[in-house]
Coordinates of C-alpha atoms and ligand atoms in Angstrom, one line a residue:
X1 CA -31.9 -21.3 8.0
X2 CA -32.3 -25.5 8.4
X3 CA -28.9 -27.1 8.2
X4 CA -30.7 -30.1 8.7
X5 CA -28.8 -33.2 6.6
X6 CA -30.3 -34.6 3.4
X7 CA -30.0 -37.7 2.2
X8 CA -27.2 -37.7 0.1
X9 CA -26.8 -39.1 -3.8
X10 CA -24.5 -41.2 -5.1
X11 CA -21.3 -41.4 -3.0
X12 CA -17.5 -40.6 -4.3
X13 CA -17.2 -44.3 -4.4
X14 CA -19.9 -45.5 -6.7
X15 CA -19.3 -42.0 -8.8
X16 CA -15.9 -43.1 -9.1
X17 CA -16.3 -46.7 -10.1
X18 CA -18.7 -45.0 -12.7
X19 CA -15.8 -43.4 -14.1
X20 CA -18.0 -40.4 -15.6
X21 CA -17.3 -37.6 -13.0
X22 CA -14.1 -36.4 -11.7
X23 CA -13.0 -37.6 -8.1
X24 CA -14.5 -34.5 -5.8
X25 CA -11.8 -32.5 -4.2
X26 CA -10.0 -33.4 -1.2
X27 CA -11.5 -30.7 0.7
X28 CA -14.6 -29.4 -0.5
X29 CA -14.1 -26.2 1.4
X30 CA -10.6 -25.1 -0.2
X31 CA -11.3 -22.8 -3.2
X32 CA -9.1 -23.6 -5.7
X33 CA -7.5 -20.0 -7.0
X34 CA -7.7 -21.0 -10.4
X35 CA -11.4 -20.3 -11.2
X36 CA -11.8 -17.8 -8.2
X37 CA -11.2 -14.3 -8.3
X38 CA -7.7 -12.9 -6.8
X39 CA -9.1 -12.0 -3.8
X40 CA -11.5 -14.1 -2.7
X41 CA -10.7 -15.9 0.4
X42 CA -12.8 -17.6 3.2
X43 CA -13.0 -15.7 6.1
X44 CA -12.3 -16.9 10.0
X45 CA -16.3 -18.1 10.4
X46 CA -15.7 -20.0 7.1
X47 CA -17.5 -17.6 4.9
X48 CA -16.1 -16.5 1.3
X49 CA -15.1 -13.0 1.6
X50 CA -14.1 -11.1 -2.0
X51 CA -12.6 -7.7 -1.9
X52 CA -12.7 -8.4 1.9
X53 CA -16.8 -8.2 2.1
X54 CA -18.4 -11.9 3.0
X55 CA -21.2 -13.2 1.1
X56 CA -23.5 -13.2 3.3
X57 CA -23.3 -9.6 3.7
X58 CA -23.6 -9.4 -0.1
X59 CA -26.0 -11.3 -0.6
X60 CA -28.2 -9.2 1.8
X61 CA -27.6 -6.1 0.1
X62 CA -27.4 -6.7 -3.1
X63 CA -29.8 -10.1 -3.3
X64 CA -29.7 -13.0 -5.0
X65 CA -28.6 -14.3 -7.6
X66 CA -26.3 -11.6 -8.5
X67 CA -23.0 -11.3 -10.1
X68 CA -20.1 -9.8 -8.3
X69 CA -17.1 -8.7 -10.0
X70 CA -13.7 -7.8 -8.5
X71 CA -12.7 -4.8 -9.8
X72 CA -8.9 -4.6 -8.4
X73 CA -8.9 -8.2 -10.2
X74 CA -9.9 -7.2 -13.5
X75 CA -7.9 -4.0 -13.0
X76 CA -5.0 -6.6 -12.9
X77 CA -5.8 -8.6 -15.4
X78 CA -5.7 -5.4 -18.0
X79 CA -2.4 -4.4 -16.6
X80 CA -1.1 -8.1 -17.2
X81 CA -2.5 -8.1 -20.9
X82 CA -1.0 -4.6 -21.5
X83 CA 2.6 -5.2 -19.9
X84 CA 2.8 -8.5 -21.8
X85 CA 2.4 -7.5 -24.9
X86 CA 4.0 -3.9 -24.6
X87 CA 4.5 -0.5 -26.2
X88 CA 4.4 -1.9 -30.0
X89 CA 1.0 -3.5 -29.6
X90 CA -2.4 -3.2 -28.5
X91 CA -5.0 -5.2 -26.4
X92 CA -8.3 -4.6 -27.7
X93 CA -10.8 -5.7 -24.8
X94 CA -13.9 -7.7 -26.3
X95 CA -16.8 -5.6 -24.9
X96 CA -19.2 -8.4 -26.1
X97 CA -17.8 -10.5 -23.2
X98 CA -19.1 -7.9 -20.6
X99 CA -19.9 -4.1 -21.1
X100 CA -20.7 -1.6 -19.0
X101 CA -20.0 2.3 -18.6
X102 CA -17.6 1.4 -15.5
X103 CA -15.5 -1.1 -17.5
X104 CA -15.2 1.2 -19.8
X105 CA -13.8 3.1 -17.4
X106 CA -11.6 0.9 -15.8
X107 CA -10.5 -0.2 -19.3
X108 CA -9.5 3.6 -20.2
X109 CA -7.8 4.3 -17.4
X110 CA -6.0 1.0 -17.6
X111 CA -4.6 1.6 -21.0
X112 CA -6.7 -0.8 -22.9
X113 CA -8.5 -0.1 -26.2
X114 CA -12.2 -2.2 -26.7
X115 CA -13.6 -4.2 -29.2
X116 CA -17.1 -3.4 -30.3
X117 CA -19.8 -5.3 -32.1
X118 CA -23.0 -3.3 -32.2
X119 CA -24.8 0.2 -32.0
X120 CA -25.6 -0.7 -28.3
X121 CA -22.0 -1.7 -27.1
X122 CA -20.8 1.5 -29.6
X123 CA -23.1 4.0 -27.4
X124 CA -22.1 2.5 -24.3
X125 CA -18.4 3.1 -24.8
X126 CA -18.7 6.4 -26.1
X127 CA -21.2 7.0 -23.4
X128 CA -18.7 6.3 -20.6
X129 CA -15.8 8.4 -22.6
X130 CA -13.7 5.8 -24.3
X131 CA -11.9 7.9 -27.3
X132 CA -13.4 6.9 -30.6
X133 CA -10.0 6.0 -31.6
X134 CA -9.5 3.3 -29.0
X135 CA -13.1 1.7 -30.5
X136 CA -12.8 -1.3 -32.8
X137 CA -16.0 -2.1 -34.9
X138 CA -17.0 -5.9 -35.9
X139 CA -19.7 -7.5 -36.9
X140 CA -21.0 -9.4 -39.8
X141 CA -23.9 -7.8 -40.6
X142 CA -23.5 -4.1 -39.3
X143 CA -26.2 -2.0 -40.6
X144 CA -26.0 1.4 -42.2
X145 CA -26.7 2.9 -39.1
X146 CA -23.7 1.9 -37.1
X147 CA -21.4 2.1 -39.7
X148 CA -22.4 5.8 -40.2
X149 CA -22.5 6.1 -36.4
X150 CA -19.0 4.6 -36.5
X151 CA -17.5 6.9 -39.1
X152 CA -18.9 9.5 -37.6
X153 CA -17.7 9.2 -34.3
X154 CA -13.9 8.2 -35.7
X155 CA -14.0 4.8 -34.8
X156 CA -10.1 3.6 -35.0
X157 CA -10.9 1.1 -37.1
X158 CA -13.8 -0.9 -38.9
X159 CA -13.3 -4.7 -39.0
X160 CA -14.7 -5.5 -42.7
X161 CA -16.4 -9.0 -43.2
X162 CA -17.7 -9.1 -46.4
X163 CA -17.4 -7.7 -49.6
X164 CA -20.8 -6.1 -49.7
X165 CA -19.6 -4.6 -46.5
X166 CA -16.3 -3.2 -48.2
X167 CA -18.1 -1.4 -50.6
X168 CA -20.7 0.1 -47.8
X169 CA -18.1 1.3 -45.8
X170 CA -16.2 3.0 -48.4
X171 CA -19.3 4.6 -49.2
X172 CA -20.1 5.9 -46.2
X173 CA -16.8 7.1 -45.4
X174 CA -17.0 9.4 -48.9
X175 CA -19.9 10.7 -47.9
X176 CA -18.5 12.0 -44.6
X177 CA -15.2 13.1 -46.3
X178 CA -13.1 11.1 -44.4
X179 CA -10.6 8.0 -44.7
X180 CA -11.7 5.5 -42.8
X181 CA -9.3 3.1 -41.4
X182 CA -10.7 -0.4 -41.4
X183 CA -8.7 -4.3 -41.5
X184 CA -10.3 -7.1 -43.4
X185 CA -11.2 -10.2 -41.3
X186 CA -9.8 -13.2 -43.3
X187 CA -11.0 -17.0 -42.5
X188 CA -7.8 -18.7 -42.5
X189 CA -8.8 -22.3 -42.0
X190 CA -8.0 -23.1 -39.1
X191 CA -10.0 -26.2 -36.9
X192 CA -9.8 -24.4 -33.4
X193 CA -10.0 -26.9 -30.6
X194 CA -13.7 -25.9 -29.1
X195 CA -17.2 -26.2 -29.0
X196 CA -18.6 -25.6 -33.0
X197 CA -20.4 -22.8 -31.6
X198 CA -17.8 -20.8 -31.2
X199 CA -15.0 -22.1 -33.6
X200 CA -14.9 -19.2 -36.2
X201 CA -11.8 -19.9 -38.6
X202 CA -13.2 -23.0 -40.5
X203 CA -14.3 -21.8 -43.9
X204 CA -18.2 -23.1 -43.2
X205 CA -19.3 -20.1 -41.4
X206 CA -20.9 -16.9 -40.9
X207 CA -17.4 -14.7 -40.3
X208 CA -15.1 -13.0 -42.7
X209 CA -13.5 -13.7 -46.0
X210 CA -11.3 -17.0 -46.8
X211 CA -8.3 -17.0 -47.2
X212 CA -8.0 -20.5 -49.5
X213 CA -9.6 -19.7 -52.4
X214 CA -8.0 -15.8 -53.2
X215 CA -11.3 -14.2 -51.6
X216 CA -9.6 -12.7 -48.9
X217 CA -6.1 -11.1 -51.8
X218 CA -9.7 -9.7 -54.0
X219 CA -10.6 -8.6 -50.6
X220 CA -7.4 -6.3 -50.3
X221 CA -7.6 -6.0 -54.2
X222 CA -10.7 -4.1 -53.7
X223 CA -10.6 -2.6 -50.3
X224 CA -7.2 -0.9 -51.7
X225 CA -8.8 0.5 -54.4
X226 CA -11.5 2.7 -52.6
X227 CA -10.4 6.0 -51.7
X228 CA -13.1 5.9 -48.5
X229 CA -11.1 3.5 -47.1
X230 CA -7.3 3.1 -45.7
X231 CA -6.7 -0.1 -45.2
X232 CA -4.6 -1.2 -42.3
X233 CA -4.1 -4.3 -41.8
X234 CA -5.6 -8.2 -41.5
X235 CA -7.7 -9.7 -39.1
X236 CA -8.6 -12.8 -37.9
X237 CA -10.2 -14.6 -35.0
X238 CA -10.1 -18.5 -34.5
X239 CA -12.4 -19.3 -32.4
X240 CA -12.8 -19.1 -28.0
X241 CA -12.3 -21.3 -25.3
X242 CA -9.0 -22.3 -27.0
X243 CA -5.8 -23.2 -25.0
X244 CA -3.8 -24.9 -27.1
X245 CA -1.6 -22.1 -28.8
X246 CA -1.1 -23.9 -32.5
X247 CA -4.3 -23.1 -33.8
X248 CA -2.6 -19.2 -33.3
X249 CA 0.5 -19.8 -34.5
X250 CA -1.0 -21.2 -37.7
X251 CA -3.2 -18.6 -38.0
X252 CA -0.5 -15.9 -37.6
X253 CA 1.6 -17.8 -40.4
X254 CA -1.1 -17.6 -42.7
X255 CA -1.8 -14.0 -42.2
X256 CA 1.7 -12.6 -42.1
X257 CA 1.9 -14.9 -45.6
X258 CA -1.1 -12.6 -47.1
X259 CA 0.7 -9.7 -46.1
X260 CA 3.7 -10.7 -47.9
X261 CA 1.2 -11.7 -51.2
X262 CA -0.3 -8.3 -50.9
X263 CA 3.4 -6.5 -50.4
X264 CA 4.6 -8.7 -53.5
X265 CA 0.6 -7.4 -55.8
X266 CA 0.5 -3.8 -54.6
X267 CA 4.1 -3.0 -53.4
X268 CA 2.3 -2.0 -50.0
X269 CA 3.3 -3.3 -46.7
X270 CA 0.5 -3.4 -44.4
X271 CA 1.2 -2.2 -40.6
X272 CA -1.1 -3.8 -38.2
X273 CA -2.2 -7.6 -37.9
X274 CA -4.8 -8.8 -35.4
X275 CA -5.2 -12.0 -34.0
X276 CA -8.4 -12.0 -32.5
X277 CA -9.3 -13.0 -28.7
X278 CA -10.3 -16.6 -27.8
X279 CA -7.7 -17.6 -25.1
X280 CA -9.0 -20.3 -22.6
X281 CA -9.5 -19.8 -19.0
X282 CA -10.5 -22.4 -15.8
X283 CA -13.6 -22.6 -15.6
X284 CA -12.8 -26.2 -13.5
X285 CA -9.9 -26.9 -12.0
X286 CA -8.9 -29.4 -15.0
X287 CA -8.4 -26.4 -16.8
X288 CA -4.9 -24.8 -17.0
X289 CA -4.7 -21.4 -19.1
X290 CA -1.6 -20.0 -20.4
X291 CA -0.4 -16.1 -18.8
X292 CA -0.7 -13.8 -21.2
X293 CA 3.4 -12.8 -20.8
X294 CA 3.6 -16.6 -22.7
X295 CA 0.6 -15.6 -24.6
X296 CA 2.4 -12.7 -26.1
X297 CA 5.8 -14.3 -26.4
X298 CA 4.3 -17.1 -28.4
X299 CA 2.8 -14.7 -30.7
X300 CA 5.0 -12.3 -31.6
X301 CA 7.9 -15.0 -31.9
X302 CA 5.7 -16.4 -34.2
X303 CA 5.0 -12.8 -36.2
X304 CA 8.8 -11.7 -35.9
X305 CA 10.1 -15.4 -37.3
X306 CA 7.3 -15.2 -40.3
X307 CA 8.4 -11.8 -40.8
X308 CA 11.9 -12.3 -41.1
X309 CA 11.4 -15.1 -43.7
X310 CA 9.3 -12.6 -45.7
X311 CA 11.6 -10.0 -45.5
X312 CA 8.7 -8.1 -44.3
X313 CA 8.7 -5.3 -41.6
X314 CA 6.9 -7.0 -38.7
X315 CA 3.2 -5.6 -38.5
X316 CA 2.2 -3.8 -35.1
X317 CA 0.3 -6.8 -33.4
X318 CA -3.1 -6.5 -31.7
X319 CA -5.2 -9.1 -29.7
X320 CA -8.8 -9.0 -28.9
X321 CA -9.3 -10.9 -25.2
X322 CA -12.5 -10.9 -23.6
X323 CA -13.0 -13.6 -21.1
X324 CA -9.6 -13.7 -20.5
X325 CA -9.4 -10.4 -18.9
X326 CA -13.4 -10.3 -16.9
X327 CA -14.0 -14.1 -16.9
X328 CA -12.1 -15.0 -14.1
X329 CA -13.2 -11.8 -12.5
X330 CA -16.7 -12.9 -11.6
X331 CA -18.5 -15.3 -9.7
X332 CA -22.5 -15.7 -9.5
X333 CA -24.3 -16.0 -6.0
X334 CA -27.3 -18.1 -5.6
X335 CA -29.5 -19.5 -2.9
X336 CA -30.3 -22.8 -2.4
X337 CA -34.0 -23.7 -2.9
X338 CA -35.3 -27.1 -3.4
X339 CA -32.9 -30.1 -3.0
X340 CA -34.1 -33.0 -4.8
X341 CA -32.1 -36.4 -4.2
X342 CA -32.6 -39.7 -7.2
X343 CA -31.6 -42.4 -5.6
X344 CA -29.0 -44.1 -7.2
X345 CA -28.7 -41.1 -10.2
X346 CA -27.4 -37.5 -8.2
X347 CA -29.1 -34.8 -6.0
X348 CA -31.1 -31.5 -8.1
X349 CA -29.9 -28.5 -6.3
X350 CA -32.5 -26.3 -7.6
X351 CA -31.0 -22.5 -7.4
X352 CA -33.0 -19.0 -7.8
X353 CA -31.6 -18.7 -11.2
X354 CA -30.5 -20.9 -14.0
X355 CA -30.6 -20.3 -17.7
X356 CA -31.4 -17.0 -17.8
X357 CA -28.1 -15.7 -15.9
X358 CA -25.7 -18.8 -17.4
X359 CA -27.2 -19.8 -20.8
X360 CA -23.8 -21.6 -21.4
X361 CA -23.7 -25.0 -19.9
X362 CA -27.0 -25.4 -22.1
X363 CA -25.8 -23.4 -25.5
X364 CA -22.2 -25.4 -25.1
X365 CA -22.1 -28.0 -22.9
X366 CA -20.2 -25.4 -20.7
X367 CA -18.3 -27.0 -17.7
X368 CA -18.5 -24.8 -14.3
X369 CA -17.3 -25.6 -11.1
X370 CA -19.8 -24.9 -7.7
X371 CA -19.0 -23.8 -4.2
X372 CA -21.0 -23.3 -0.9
X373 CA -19.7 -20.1 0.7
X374 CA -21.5 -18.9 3.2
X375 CA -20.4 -21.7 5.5
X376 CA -17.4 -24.7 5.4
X377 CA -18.9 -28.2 6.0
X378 CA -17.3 -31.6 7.3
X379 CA -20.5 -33.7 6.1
X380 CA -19.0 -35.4 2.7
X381 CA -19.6 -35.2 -1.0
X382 CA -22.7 -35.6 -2.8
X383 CA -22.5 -35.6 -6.8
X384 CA -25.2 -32.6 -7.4
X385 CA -26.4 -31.4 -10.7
X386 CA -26.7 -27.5 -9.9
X387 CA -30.6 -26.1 -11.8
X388 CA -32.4 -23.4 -12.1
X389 CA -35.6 -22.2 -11.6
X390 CA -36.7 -22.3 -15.6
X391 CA -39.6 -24.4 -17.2
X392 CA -37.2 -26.3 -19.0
X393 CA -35.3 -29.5 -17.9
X394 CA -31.7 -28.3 -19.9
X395 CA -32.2 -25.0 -17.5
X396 CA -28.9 -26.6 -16.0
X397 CA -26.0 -24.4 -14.4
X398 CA -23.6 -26.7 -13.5
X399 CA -23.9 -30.3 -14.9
X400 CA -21.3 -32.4 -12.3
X401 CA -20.2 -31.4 -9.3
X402 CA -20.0 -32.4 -5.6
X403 CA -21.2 -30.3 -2.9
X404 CA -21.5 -31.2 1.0
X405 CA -24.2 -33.4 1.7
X406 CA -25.7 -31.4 4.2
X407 CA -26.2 -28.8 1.9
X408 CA -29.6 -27.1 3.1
X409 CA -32.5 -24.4 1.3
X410 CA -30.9 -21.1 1.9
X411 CA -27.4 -22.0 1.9
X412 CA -25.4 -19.5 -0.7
X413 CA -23.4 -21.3 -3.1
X414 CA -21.1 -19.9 -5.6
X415 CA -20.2 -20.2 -9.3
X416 CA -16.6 -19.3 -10.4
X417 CA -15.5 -17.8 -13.8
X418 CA -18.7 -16.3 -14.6
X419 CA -17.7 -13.0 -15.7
X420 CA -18.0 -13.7 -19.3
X421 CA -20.6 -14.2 -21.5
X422 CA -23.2 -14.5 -18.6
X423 CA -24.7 -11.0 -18.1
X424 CA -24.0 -10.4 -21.5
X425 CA -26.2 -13.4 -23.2
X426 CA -28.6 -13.1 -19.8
X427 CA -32.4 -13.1 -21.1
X428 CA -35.7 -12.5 -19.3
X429 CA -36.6 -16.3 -20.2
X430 CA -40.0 -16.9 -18.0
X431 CA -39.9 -13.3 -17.3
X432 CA -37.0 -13.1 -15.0
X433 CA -34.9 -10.7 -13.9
X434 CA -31.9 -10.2 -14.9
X435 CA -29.2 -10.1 -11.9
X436 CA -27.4 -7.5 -11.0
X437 CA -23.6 -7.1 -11.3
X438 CA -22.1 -5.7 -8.0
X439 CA -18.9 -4.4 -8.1
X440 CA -16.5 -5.0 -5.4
X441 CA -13.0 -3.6 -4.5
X442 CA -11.3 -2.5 -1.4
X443 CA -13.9 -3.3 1.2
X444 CA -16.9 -1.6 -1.2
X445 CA -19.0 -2.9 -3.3
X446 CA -20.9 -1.2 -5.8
X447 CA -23.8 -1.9 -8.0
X448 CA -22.4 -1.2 -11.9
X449 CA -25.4 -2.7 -13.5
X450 CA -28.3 -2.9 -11.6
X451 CA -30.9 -5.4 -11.0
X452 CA -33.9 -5.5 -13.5
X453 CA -37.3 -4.8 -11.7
X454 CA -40.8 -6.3 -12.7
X455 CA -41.3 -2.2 -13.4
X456 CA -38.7 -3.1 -16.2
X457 CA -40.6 -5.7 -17.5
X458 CA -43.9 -3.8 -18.0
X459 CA -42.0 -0.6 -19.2
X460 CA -41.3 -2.7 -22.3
X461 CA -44.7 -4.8 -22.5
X462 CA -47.0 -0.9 -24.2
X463 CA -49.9 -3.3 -23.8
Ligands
LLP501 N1 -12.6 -10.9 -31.2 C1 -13.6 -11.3 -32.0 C2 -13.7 -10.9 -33.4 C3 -14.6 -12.1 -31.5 O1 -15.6 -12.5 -32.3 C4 -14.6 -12.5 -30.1 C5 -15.6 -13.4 -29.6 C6 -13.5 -12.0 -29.4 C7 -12.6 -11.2 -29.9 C8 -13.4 -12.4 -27.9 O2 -13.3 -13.7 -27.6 P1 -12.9 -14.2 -26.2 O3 -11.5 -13.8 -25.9 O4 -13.9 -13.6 -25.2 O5 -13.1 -15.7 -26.2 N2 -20.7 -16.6 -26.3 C9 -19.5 -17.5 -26.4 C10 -18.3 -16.8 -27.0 C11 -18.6 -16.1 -28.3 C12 -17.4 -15.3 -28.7 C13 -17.7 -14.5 -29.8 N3 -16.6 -13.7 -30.2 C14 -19.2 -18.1 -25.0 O6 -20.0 -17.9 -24.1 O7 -18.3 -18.9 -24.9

């Protein structure tokens, strides 16, 4: 492996006078625990170690670029979720963040109910035993399929988001002879802080039923009224990426204020509320999330005192986190390939990935941060834009960051907070192959999804 120096780009002093980027860190070789996993570390050669296994070692078994997940880490993060919001609630874990047959394992034994939001995430948690009643089922447009799948395998509840979808469901449920239990997903106006993309409370979108204009009370008015259905309670979901917590709090006003409308139409109080996922994590070290103990204290404070004013029994809250819990969890290895220094603009550190394992920085302007971990360097920063290996010039994985200037072809770096949202949205863009996600814990590591194969590829291709 050369560790022969490159010529550098621009240096922290011209960067700075810029005033675009953010000053590199001190140290380039200290890993901020922020947007790293709980136990990664760097071991005594300098090398980061996670779940005590270096990189290096990884990255020899398991190839690159791969994800590798920390299992006791996300084990800890559904413990956290579940503690802090207690016996008279329930975390939901958003399966479209990252699903697999061993997180749905982890997530049943942890306590933790899950989120669903099509057929294939449906089968894959009843696959790896999660009881049908722990299952919640979204979607916009679920076909007749899964939501006779659903009813069929007594789904805990079905997430209705439109009125066609009302009707459909209480049809279905009929025709099986059951009651099925389903909440109505209301849009409650609500301009969440984030990229448009995925901002889902504003009234101009796809999701749910609005709450301004009485949709959402001739949502209940109907869903009440069909015997196929028992209807539970209200849903809604703001948006993701969000930290600041008013865009909840106004949501969870609204909400509780539609049950008190629908306890002052039909003289029924409605038991459960949910308040969807979206909760921010670091994916930078600018970022600062909240714990989910001060998640949970903000929201049910919020329920309890809206409540109270109603003179309403306080609904059994639920939440819906996704990257909160496996975000953080995650990081993806890559090698170094070509290094490609503009004078005057910023080096292209060209990895053996890109887009097709991290389709966010392009879909949302996604800030990541960007280690190299299978060494420490003294040499100083360079500003680096990290890309892939796609026929596209947005195939870019991490737009700004500084990495030692004697960064070299076959050095590993790192991406932090890449548990979410990565595998999941993955593609086989120019025909590549997905990455594998490795498990680690304890000293083992584990592959949990493995790595797709050009064999995989042709499989699909019938020629
Ligand atoms: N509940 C519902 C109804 C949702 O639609 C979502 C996310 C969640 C919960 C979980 O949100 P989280 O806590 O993970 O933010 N692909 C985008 C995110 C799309 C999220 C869609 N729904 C991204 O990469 O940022």
């Amino acid at each position: 492996m050369s560790r022969s120096a490159h010529p550098a780009g621009p240096r922290h002093a011209d960067v700075l006078t810029e005033g675009h980027y953010s000053a590199p860190a001190a140290d380039l070789n200290v890993l901020d625990e922020k947007v790293w996993s709980r136990t990664v570390t760097r071991d005594a050669d300098g090398a980061l170690t996670v779940g005590g296994i270096a990189v290096a070692r990884l990255a020899e078994e398991f190839g690159t670029p791969a994800y590798f997940l920390d299992e006791s880490d996300f084990r800890a993060r559904c413990r956290a979720w579940a503690d802090a919001f207690g016996p008279d609630a329930d975390v939901f874990y958003a399966g479209k963040a990252f699903l697999s047959r061993a997180v749905v394992r982890w997530l049943k034994e942890e306590g933790l109910n899950l989120d669903v939001c099509s057929g294939g995430e449906l089968t894959t948690a009843l696959d790896a035993g999660m009881p049908a009643e722990r299952i919640a089922f979204h979607g916009n447009n679920k076909t007749v399929a899964e939501i006779e799948r659903a009813v069929e395998a007594g789904v805990g509840r079905i997430v209705l988001d439109s009125f066609q979808e009302i009707v459909r469901v209480a049809h279905i449920a009929r025709s099986h002879a059951v009651r099925q239990r389903v909440q109505i997903r209301v849009t409650v106006g609500v301009e969440a802080h984030t990229h448009e993309f995925i901002a889902t409370a504003h009234e101009d979108q796809k999701f749910g039923i609005a709450l301004a204009d009485g949709q959402a009370a001739e949502a209940v008015r109907r869903a009440l009224a069909l015997d196929g259905l028992e209807l539970i309670g209200v849903h809604s979901h703001i948006g993701s990426q969000i930290f600041d917590m008013a865009g909840f709090e106004v949501s969870a006003r609204r909400v509780v204020q539609l049950l008190a409308e629908i306890r002052d139409e039909h003289g029924v109080e409605l038991p459960e509320i949910d308040l969807g996922g979206g909760l921010g994590i670091a994916y930078t070290s600018e970022d600062d999330p909240r714990e989910p103990h001060e998640i949970a204290k903000a929201l049910s404070d919020i329920v309890t005192r809206e409540c109270e004013a109603a003179k309403l029994r306080t609904p059994r809250i639920s939440v819906e986190p996704g990257r909160a819990i496996v975000g953080p969890t995650a990081f993806t290895l890559y090698e170094v390939g070509t290094i490609k220094p503009l004078e005057g603009l910023r080096t292209y550190v060209s990895v053996d990935g890109g887009m097709s394992d991290n389709i966010r920085t392009a879909l949302y302007d996604a800030e990541y941060s960007v280690a190299l971990v299978s060494r420490t360097s003294d040499a100083e920063p360079m500003l680096v834009r990290v890309v892939g290996k796609h026929c596209e010039s947005g195939d870019i994985v991490v737009k700004d960051a500084f990495l030692p200037a004697d960064l070299a072809p076959g050095d590993l770096i790192a991406v932090p907070a890449t548990g979410a949202y990565c595998r999941s949205m993955a593609s086989n863009y120019n025909h590549a192959l997905r990455p594998p996600v490795v498990a680690v814990r304890d000293g083992e590591a584990r592959v949990i999804v493995r790595r797709e194969t050009e064999e995989d590829l042709l499989r699909l291709d019938v020629g």
